[in-house]
Amino acid sequence: MDWNDTCWDQVIAEMIEMGFEYSSIVEAIKVVGPSTPSAVEHILNSTTGEASTTQTSNSDARHGNALKERPLSTSRLVRQSKIFDHFHSNDDVKEHKEDLPQLAIDPNPIVLPEPSEAQYLDVDCDWEQKISNLMKKHFGFSSLKSFQKEAISAWIAHKDCLVLAATGSGKSLCFQIPALLSGKVVVVISPLISLMHDQCLKLTRHGISACFLGSGQPDNTVEQKAMRGLYSIVYICPETVLRLIQPLQTLAESRGIALFAIDEVHCVSKWGHDFRPDYRRLSVLRENFSTSKIKSLKFDIPLMALTATATKRVREDILKSLHMSKETKVFLTSFFRSNLRFMVKHSQASQASYAKDFHELIHVYGRKKNIDENEKVFISDDSDQLSNSSNASGISDTDSVSPDDMDDNQDDYAYRDVNIMHAGNTDDFLTEKELSIEFLENDIDGFQSVDNLDVTHGDFCVLPHKELELSETTDPPKKPEGRVKILKEPLEQGPTIIYVPTRQATLRIAKYLCKFGVKAAAYNAGLTKLHLRKVHKEFHENSLEVIVATIAFGMGIDKSNVRRIIHYGWPQSLEAYYQEAGRAGRDGKLADCILYANLASKPSLLPSRKSEAQKKQAYIMLSDCFRYGMNTSCCRAKILVEYFGEDFSHRKCLLCDVCTDGPPQKQNLKEEACILLQTIGANNGCSDSKDCLYDDDIHFDSNYRGPRERPNLKMLVGKIRQQFQKFSTTDELWWRGLARILEVKGYIREGDDKTHVQAKYPEPTELGWEFVKSNEEAFYVYPEADMLLARNLMNKPFSSFSEWGKGWADPEIRRQRLERMGVNRNSGMVSSSKRKRKRKGRKVQHDLRTSRGRLGAKLSKYK
Ligand SMILES: Nc1ncnc2c1ncn2[C@@H]1O[C@H](COP(=O)(O)OP(=O)(O)OP(=O)(O)O)[C@@H](O)[C@H]1O
Ligand SMILES: [Mg+2]
C-alpha cells in the first residue's frame, strides 16, 4: 500500500470520532483510499449497510455491548445508548492498538463510572483524567476549569444546565467535551454564521469533525450528512433547528444526540440586549427530544445554555422560555476580567475628532503618512458594494431613523447591523465551494503556519487579582505592587477592534486609518461575504491590525491577543458593551477597553422594530449604559460585574480610569439641589412648593392635565438661570448631571409615562421634599462626567447654553423662544406630534423660500 501512514491514521482517527467502527473504516479505506468523505460515503452507501453491521457485530464480539449499540445506519433505529456506552474499555483500546500501531490512540482510555454513580458524580472520579487526556490530545491543555467540570458533570447526570461565565472563559469546551466523550452528536445552536464558521474552523483544526447548517451553508449535502450523524458537532442557527426537528429526532434515535447546547443564550430573552425571536421558539427542543416523544430515550436530551452576559432577569427568562427542567443546574462564575483596563473618554465621536482620538493608534500601528495603494484595497472595493447593498435593501444607513426612536439628542444612530445571517443577498461574489464546509476545512492550511491563531490557553487570573480586595475606605486606594507594575507596562502587540454604530463609520474610520499606514479593514453586514471572510482570515492571521466593525463582528469570536477594544459612540447596553469588550485580552495579558462617547449628549435608541414593552426595556438598558459613561467615582469593572448581579462590594480593579485617576473632589451641592427641586416642584403645581421664591415666569397652562404638559428639564434650567443671577451662566449639562444624581438618590422621578435615559420631565418625590426641608447643611456628591465637562465649558467666555440663557430677560426674545419651543401661553405646551407637524411645515416653507430664492436669483440674471 503506498498511502502513507499519517494519512491512514488521520482518516481513521477522524472516523472513529464520528462513531464508525474501526474494522469498517479499514475496509472502506482499502476500497476508496485514505479520504474521510469518501470512506464515509462508502460505508453509508454501501449495499452492505449490513456489511458494516456485520462487521460491527464481529467487532461487537470483541468490544462488547457498548459498541454493539452504536448504530451506523440511519435506517436501523435502536434505543438511545447510554452516554457511557460509548466509552471504550481498556480492552477495546488494547485491541485497537494491536491492530493499528501507528494510530495515535489515547493511551489512557476512558473508563467512566456506572450511570447510577454518575447521578451523584464525584468530580475526583477517573473521568476527569480521561477528559484531561482528550483535551491534551485535541486542544493542547489538560485541566478543566471548575465551571467546565461542573457543567460536564451535570451533563453526565443527564441534567440541564445554564452556564454563565465571562467572555473568553472557555464555555465552548463544556459542549465540545461531551461530543468527544460520548461519540454522539452535539447540536449547538448559535446566532451568528460568522461565529459558526469560526468555531468549525477551529474544531477541524483540532481534529474534531464539525459542520454548520443554516443560510450560509449552500452545500445541502452537508445537511444530509449531518443528519446521518457524520459530524460530531453540528452548529445550527435557530431557524434551521425549527425546520429540522424531524431529521434531528431520527438522528437522536440513530447515532444519538448527546446534548443540545444553546450558545449565546441571552438571545432568548426579550430583556437581554440581543433578542432573537427564533431563539424563543427553542422550547421545541425540550418538547420534541424528551422521553415522552422519543420512546428509545431513557432521559430527556439535556439542554446546556451558555452566555457571558445575562442579568438575573434574563436568566430567569431563559429557564422559563426554553422549558428547562426544574432541576436545571445554574453555574455562575465571576464576570470579572482582571486584565481589562476600562476607560471612558469624551469625544464627539465624529469625523472631526478622528485626528485627536486615533492619534495613539496611528502612533502604535502607523508606518507612513501617505496612502499605500495596497492598503487601500481593504476598503475601497467594498465601499461601493456597501452603498449598493444598502440601497438595494432600501435601507440607507442614516435615513432609516425614525424620530420616535430618538430622545433629545440625535447623535450617533443609524441603521445598525442586526445579524450577519439575515443580512440579505450579499452572496453574489461567493462561489458555492467557498461557502462549503470543505472549503472551510481546506482553509485551515492557511492558518497552520500562524502561531497566534492557536490561542494561548491562559486563564484570566494571570493578573494578581487577590490584591484587588481592598478596603473602600482607603482613599486614595493603596495600590499593590503587582498591579502597579502592570500599570507601568506598555500594552503588548496585538490587534484592535473599533466598534462603531453605523456602517458608514466602519468605512470612514478604516479609510482614515489606512491613510496613515495602519492595516485596517471595515466589517459590517452590508459588505460582501467574500470581504467579510477575508477580514476574518486576515484578522486571525494577524495581518490586519485594526478592524472597524459594527456589532456584526465579534460575538463569540475567539482570538487571544486583541489588545484594544474601542467603542466609538455610545453602545446600546452594558450587556452589549461587556460582550464586545470581552473580545480583548483573552490571553490574560493587559488589554484596553476604551469607550469614546459624547458625554455632552444623551445617547439615542437605535431604530428597530420593537414593541412598546421592549422599547421601554431598551431605554432602561441604554440608560444604564449612559450612567456608566457619566460615572466618575466608582470602579468601572465593579459597575460592570455588579450589573450582572455579582457582588464586588469590597473590590476595585485598580486598572480603570476611575481607579487610577481617582474620583473628582466631592462638592457640597445642597443649595443647587434645593433650588432644582423647588423649581421642579413649582412647575409641577406641587403644594409643597408654595413657599418657593420663584414666580412662575413661564406660564404653563395652570389647568394642566397630564404629565406630558410638565416642563422638561431644559426649560426648568432656563428658569433657574433666569431667576438666579449667580446661575445665569451655568450650563444645562451641569444641571442635567445634578438631576441624575437626585434621581439616583430617589429625590426626583420621571413624571412622563415614557422611559428616558434620565428623567426628562422630572417631578419631586416625598423623599425629595424631605431633603429640601431637612436641616442638613451639606449634600456632598461627586460631580459626574457631564458636570465636569460643563465646568470646563464654563471656563470659556460663554457656553452655548449660557448664551441661550442670556436673552431670557427680554420679553420679545422670550416670546420668540417659547414659540420655538412649542409653548403656547394660552394652551400650554403643544403636543409633540403638533410640534413635529409644525417643524415639517417650517421645513417645507423654508424649502419653498430657498427654491424661490434660487429661482429669483436665476431669473435676476435674465433681467
Ligand atoms: N480549561 C481550559 N484551559 C485553558 N484554556 C482553555 C480552557 N478551556 C477553554 N480554554 C481556551 O479559552 C479560549 C476561549 O474559549 P471560548 O471561545 O470557549 O470562550 P467563551 O467562554 O465561549 O467566550 P465568549 O463568551 O466570548 O463566546 C479558547 O481559546 C480555549 O481554547
Ligand atoms: Mg463562546
JSON list of C-alpha atoms in Angstrom, two decimals, residues 34 40 93 96 98 134 142 229 263 294 343 367 372 441 444 456 550 588 606 610 655 661 682 813:
[
{"chain": "A", "resi": 34, "resn": "PRO", "atom": "CA", "xyz": [-7.48, 7.37, 2.82]},
{"chain": "A", "resi": 40, "resn": "VAL", "atom": "CA", "xyz": [-17.79, 7.78, 5.00]},
{"chain": "A", "resi": 93, "resn": "VAL", "atom": "CA", "xyz": [-8.21, 0.14, 23.13]},
{"chain": "A", "resi": 96, "resn": "HIS", "atom": "CA", "xyz": [-7.14, -1.15, 18.51]},
{"chain": "A", "resi": 98, "resn": "GLU", "atom": "CA", "xyz": [-2.59, -4.07, 18.30]},
{"chain": "A", "resi": 134, "resn": "LEU", "atom": "CA", "xyz": [-8.76, 14.05, 25.43]},
{"chain": "A", "resi": 142, "resn": "SER", "atom": "CA", "xyz": [-5.21, 19.32, 30.23]},
{"chain": "A", "resi": 229, "resn": "GLY", "atom": "CA", "xyz": [-24.51, 11.55, 12.03]},
{"chain": "A", "resi": 263, "resn": "ASP", "atom": "CA", "xyz": [-24.80, 29.22, 22.87]},
{"chain": "A", "resi": 294, "resn": "ILE", "atom": "CA", "xyz": [-38.83, 9.54, 21.56]},
{"chain": "A", "resi": 343, "resn": "MET", "atom": "CA", "xyz": [-11.76, 53.82, 30.29]},
{"chain": "A", "resi": 367, "resn": "ARG", "atom": "CA", "xyz": [4.17, 53.37, 9.38]},
{"chain": "A", "resi": 372, "resn": "ASP", "atom": "CA", "xyz": [-0.30, 52.94, 0.26]},
{"chain": "A", "resi": 441, "resn": "GLU", "atom": "CA", "xyz": [-11.72, 22.88, 6.23]},
{"chain": "A", "resi": 444, "resn": "ILE", "atom": "CA", "xyz": [-7.05, 25.67, 7.87]},
{"chain": "A", "resi": 456, "resn": "THR", "atom": "CA", "xyz": [-2.79, 30.55, 24.20]},
{"chain": "A", "resi": 550, "resn": "THR", "atom": "CA", "xyz": [-20.46, 47.19, 13.71]},
{"chain": "A", "resi": 588, "resn": "GLY", "atom": "CA", "xyz": [-4.80, 37.09, 30.11]},
{"chain": "A", "resi": 606, "resn": "LEU", "atom": "CA", "xyz": [-31.27, 52.88, 17.51]},
{"chain": "A", "resi": 610, "resn": "LYS", "atom": "CA", "xyz": [-39.61, 46.78, 18.97]},
{"chain": "A", "resi": 655, "resn": "LEU", "atom": "CA", "xyz": [-6.76, 49.49, 36.37]},
{"chain": "A", "resi": 661, "resn": "ASP", "atom": "CA", "xyz": [-7.06, 58.83, 38.28]},
{"chain": "A", "resi": 682, "resn": "ALA", "atom": "CA", "xyz": [-43.07, 74.96, 41.41]},
{"chain": "A", "resi": 813, "resn": "ILE", "atom": "CA", "xyz": [-36.76, 87.23, 22.82]}
]
